[in-house]
XYZ file of C-alpha atoms in Angstrom:
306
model
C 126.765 -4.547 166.397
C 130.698 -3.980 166.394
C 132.172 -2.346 163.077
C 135.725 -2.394 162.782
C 138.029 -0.721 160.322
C 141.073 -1.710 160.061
C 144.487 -0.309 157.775
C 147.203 1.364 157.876
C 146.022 4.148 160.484
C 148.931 5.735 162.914
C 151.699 6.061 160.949
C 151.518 9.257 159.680
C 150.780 8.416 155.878
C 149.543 11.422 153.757
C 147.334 9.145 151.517
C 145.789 7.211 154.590
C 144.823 10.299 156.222
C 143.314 12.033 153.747
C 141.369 8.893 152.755
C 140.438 8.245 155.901
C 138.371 11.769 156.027
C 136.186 10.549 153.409
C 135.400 7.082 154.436
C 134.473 7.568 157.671
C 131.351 9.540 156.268
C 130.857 7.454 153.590
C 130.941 4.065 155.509
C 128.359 5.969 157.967
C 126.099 7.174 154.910
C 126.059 3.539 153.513
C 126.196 1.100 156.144
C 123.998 0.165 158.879
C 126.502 2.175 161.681
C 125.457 3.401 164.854
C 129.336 3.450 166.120
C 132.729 2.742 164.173
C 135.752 1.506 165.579
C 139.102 2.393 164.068
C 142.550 0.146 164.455
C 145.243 2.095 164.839
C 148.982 2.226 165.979
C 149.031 5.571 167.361
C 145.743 6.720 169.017
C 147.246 10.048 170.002
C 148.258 11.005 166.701
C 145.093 9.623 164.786
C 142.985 11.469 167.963
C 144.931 14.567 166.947
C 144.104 14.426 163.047
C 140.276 13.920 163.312
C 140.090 16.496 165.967
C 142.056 18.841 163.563
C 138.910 18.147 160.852
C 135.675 17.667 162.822
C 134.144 20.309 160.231
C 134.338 17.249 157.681
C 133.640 14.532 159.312
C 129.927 15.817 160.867
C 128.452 14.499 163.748
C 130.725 11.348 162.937
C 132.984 12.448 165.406
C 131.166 11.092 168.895
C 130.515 8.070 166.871
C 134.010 7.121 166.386
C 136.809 4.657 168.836
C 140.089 4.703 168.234
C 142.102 1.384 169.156
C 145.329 0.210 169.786
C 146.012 -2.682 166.959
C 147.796 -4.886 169.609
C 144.405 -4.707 171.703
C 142.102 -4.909 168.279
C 141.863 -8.586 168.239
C 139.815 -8.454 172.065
C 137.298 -6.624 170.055
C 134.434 -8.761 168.720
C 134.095 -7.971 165.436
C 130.712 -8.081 163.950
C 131.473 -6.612 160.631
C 134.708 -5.657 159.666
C 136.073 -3.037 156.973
C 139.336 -4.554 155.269
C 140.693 -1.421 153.567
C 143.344 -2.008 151.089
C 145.470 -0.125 148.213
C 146.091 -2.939 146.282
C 147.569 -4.493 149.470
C 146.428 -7.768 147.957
C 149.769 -7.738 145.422
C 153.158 -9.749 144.987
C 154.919 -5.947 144.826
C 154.971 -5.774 148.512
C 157.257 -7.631 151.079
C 154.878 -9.946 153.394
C 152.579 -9.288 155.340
C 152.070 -6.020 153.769
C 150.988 -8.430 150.563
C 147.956 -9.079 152.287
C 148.548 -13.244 152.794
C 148.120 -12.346 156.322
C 144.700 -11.830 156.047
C 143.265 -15.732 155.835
C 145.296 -16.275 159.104
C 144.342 -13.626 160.836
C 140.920 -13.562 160.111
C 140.033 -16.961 159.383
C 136.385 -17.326 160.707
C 135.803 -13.971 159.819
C 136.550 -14.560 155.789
C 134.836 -18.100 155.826
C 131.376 -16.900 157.277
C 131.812 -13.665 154.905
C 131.468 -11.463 157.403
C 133.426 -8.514 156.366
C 133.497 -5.698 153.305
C 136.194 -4.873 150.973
C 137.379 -1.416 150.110
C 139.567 0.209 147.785
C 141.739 -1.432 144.998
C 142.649 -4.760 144.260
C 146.034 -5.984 142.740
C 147.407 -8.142 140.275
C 148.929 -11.066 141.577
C 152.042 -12.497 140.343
C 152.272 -15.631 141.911
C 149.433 -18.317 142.491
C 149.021 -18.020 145.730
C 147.954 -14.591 145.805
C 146.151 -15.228 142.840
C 143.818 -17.656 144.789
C 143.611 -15.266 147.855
C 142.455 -12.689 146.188
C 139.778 -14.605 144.368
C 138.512 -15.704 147.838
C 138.782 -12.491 149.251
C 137.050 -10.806 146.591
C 134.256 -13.598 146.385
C 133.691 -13.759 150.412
C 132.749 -10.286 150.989
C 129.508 -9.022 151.835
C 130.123 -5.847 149.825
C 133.149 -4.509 147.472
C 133.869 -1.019 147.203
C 136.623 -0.177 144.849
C 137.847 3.142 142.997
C 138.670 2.256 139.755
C 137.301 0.765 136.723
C 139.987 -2.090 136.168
C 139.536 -2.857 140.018
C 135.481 -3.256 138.917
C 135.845 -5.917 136.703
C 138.279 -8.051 138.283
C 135.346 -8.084 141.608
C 132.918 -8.508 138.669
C 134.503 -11.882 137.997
C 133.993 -13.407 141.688
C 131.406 -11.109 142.987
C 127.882 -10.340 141.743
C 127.405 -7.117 140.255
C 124.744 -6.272 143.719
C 127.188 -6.442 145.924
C 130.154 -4.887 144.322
C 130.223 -0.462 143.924
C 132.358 1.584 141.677
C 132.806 4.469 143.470
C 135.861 6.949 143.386
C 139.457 7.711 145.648
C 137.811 8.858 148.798
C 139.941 11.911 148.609
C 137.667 13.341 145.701
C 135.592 13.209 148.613
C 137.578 15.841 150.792
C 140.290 17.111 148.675
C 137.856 19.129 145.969
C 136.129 20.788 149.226
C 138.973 22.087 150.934
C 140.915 23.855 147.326
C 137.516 25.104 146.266
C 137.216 27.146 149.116
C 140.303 29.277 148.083
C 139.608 32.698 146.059
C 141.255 32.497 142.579
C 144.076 34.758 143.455
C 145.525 32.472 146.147
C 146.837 30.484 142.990
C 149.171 33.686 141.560
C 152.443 32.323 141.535
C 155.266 34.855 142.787
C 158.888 35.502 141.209
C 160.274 32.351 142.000
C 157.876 29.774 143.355
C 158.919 26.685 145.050
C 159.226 23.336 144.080
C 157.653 20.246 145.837
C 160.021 16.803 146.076
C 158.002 14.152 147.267
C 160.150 10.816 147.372
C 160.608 7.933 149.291
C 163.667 5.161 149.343
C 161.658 2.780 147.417
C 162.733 4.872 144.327
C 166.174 5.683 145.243
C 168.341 5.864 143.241
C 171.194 8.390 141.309
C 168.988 8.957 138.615
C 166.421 10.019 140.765
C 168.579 12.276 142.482
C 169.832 13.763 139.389
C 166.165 14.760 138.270
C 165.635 16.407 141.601
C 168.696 18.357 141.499
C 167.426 19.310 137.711
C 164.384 20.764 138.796
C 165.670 22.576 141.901
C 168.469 24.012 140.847
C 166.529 27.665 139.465
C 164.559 27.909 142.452
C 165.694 29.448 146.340
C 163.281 27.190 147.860
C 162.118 23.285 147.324
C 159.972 21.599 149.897
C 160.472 17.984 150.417
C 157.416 16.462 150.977
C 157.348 13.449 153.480
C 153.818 11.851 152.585
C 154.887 8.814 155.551
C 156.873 10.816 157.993
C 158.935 7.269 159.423
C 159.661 5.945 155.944
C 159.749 9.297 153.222
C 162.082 11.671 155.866
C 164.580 9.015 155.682
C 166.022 10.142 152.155
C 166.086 13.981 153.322
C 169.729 14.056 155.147
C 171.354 11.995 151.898
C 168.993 14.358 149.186
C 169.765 17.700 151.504
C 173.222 17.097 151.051
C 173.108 17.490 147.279
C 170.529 19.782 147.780
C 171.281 22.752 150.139
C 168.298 24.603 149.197
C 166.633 21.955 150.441
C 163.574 22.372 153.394
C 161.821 20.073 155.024
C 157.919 19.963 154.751
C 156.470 18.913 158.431
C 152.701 18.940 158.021
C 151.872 16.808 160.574
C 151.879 20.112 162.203
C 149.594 21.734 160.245
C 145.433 20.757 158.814
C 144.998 19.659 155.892
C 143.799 22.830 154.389
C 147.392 24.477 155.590
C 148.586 21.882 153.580
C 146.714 22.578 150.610
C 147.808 26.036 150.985
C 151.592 25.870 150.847
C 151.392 23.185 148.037
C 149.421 25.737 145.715
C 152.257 27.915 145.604
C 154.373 25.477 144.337
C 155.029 26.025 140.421
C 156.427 22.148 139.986
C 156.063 18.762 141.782
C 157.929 15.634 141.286
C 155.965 12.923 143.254
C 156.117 9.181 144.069
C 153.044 8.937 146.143
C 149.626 8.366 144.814
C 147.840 11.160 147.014
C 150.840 13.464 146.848
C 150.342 13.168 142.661
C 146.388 13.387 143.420
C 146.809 16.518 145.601
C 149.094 18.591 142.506
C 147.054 17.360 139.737
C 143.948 18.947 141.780
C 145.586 21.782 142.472
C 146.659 22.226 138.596
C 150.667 21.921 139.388
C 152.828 20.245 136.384
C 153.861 17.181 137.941
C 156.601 14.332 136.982
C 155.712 10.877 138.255
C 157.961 8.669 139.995
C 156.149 5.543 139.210
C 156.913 2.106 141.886
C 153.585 0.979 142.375
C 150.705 -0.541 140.241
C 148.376 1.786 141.502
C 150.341 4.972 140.528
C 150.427 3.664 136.731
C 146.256 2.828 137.432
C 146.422 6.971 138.528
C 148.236 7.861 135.253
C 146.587 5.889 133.223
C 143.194 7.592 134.604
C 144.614 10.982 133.909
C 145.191 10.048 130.258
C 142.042 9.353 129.816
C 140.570 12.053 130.940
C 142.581 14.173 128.388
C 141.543 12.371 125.598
């Protein structure tokens, strides 16, 4: 039997990544897999991140297959993983909405044959209002991370079949930073601060907070967490910000990663696993909130402080 997993793998996005590490041994503890094939755009560069973390993903490694997504569709696809963040929503441009799905897939959603993780949107319009409701109620199994993304599967999908689990990157995340002695975490004189935005929230305002924040500190690392979209905004924000440097840690683990951010004494974020990664590793963060799922994230960290 052919498993197939297929999102947004290749294109260098922080979140993705991250999550990616976790599922992969969670799909393998809970499904029936012998062998797991992963869609991807770039093979090399996916190749290049599991190989970087075969100390977390197991044995899972010889049991993996990285594909090209132009060549994905020759696969026969006995079971396949649709992995979305709330990709089923009217926030996003098409086909990143997820209304692709029905006519890609078609036989494929009809006989049921594939599993849903992750979280699931609001729709604004009908259309996607009906999508996801057949989506959602087509599955074999629904895996999602939140407790608002429970209920709405409750409604189409028995209670059997659908799992409230957490964000994979609880998964990965806690393992690496809990490896670190205590006094990693001093802070020196003048500790940096990490930027993390993308042109999705562009905007003066934006810019003004970031210069607001940076302006006492020598050093600020702009964070791109998608290296093709987030680095875009670094010539126009380096510019007002001289002090400036760019963060490039798709040359570095994950654990480097980890590293460098802990030093950081402030973090002004827009993506979800940027925002996850600080509030793990106890930096002060300011949100830049643009997506449903960062307000779910908030909303989650309120609650756990009252």
């Amino acid at each position: 039997m052919i498993w197939l997993l297929k999102w947004y793998y290749g294109y260098k996005n922080f979140g993705d990544e991250v999550l990616l590490l976790g599922v992969i041994p969670y799909l393998f503890a809970h499904y029936s897999l012998t062998h797991l094939y992963i869609e991807t755009a770039d093979t090399a560069w996916l190749q290049l991140w599991l190989d970087r973390h075969k100390t977390l993903l197991w044995t899972y490694v010889s049991s993996l297959t990285l594909i090209e997504k132009h060549t994905a569709k020759n696969y026969t696809r006995d079971q396949l993983f649709l992995w979305w963040g709330e990709v089923l929503t009217d926030g996003r441009p098409f086909p990143y909405n997820g209304r692709n799905y029905l006519f890609k897939y078609p036989k494929t959603i009809f006989r049921g044959r594939y599993h849903l993780l992750w979280g699931i949107g609001t729709p604004w319009s009908r259309i996607s209002s009906w999508l996801r409701k057949l989506l959602v109620w087509r599955a074999k199994t629904v895996v999602v991370r939140e407790k608002r993304s429970y209920e709405v599967a409750l409604r189409y999908r028995a209670k059997e079949h659908t799992t409230l689990y957490h964000d994979f990157a609880e998964d990965v995340l806690p393992t690496i930073i809990g490896s670190f002695p205590k006094s990693f975490f001093q802070k020196n004189s003048n500790p940096p601060v990490l930027i993390n935005v993308n042109p999705y929230i562009r905007s003066e305002e934006t810019k003004k907070k970031l210069i607001k924040y940076t302006k006492q500190h020598t050093t600020s690392y702009f964070f791109p967490a998608e290296i093709w979209v987030d680095d875009r905004y670094f010539p126009e924000l380096a510019t007002d910000i001289p002090w400036l440097t760019l963060y490039d840690r798709t040359i570095y683990s994950l654990e480097e990663t980890c590293k460098h951010i802990a030093l950081c004494w402030w973090a002004i974020a827009a993506r979800l696993h940027v925002l996850r990664l600080a509030k793990l590793l106890h930096i002060p963060f300011e949100p830049l909130v643009y997506q449903e799922k960062i307000s779910t994230f908030l909303e989650q960290c309120s609650g756990e402080l009252s």
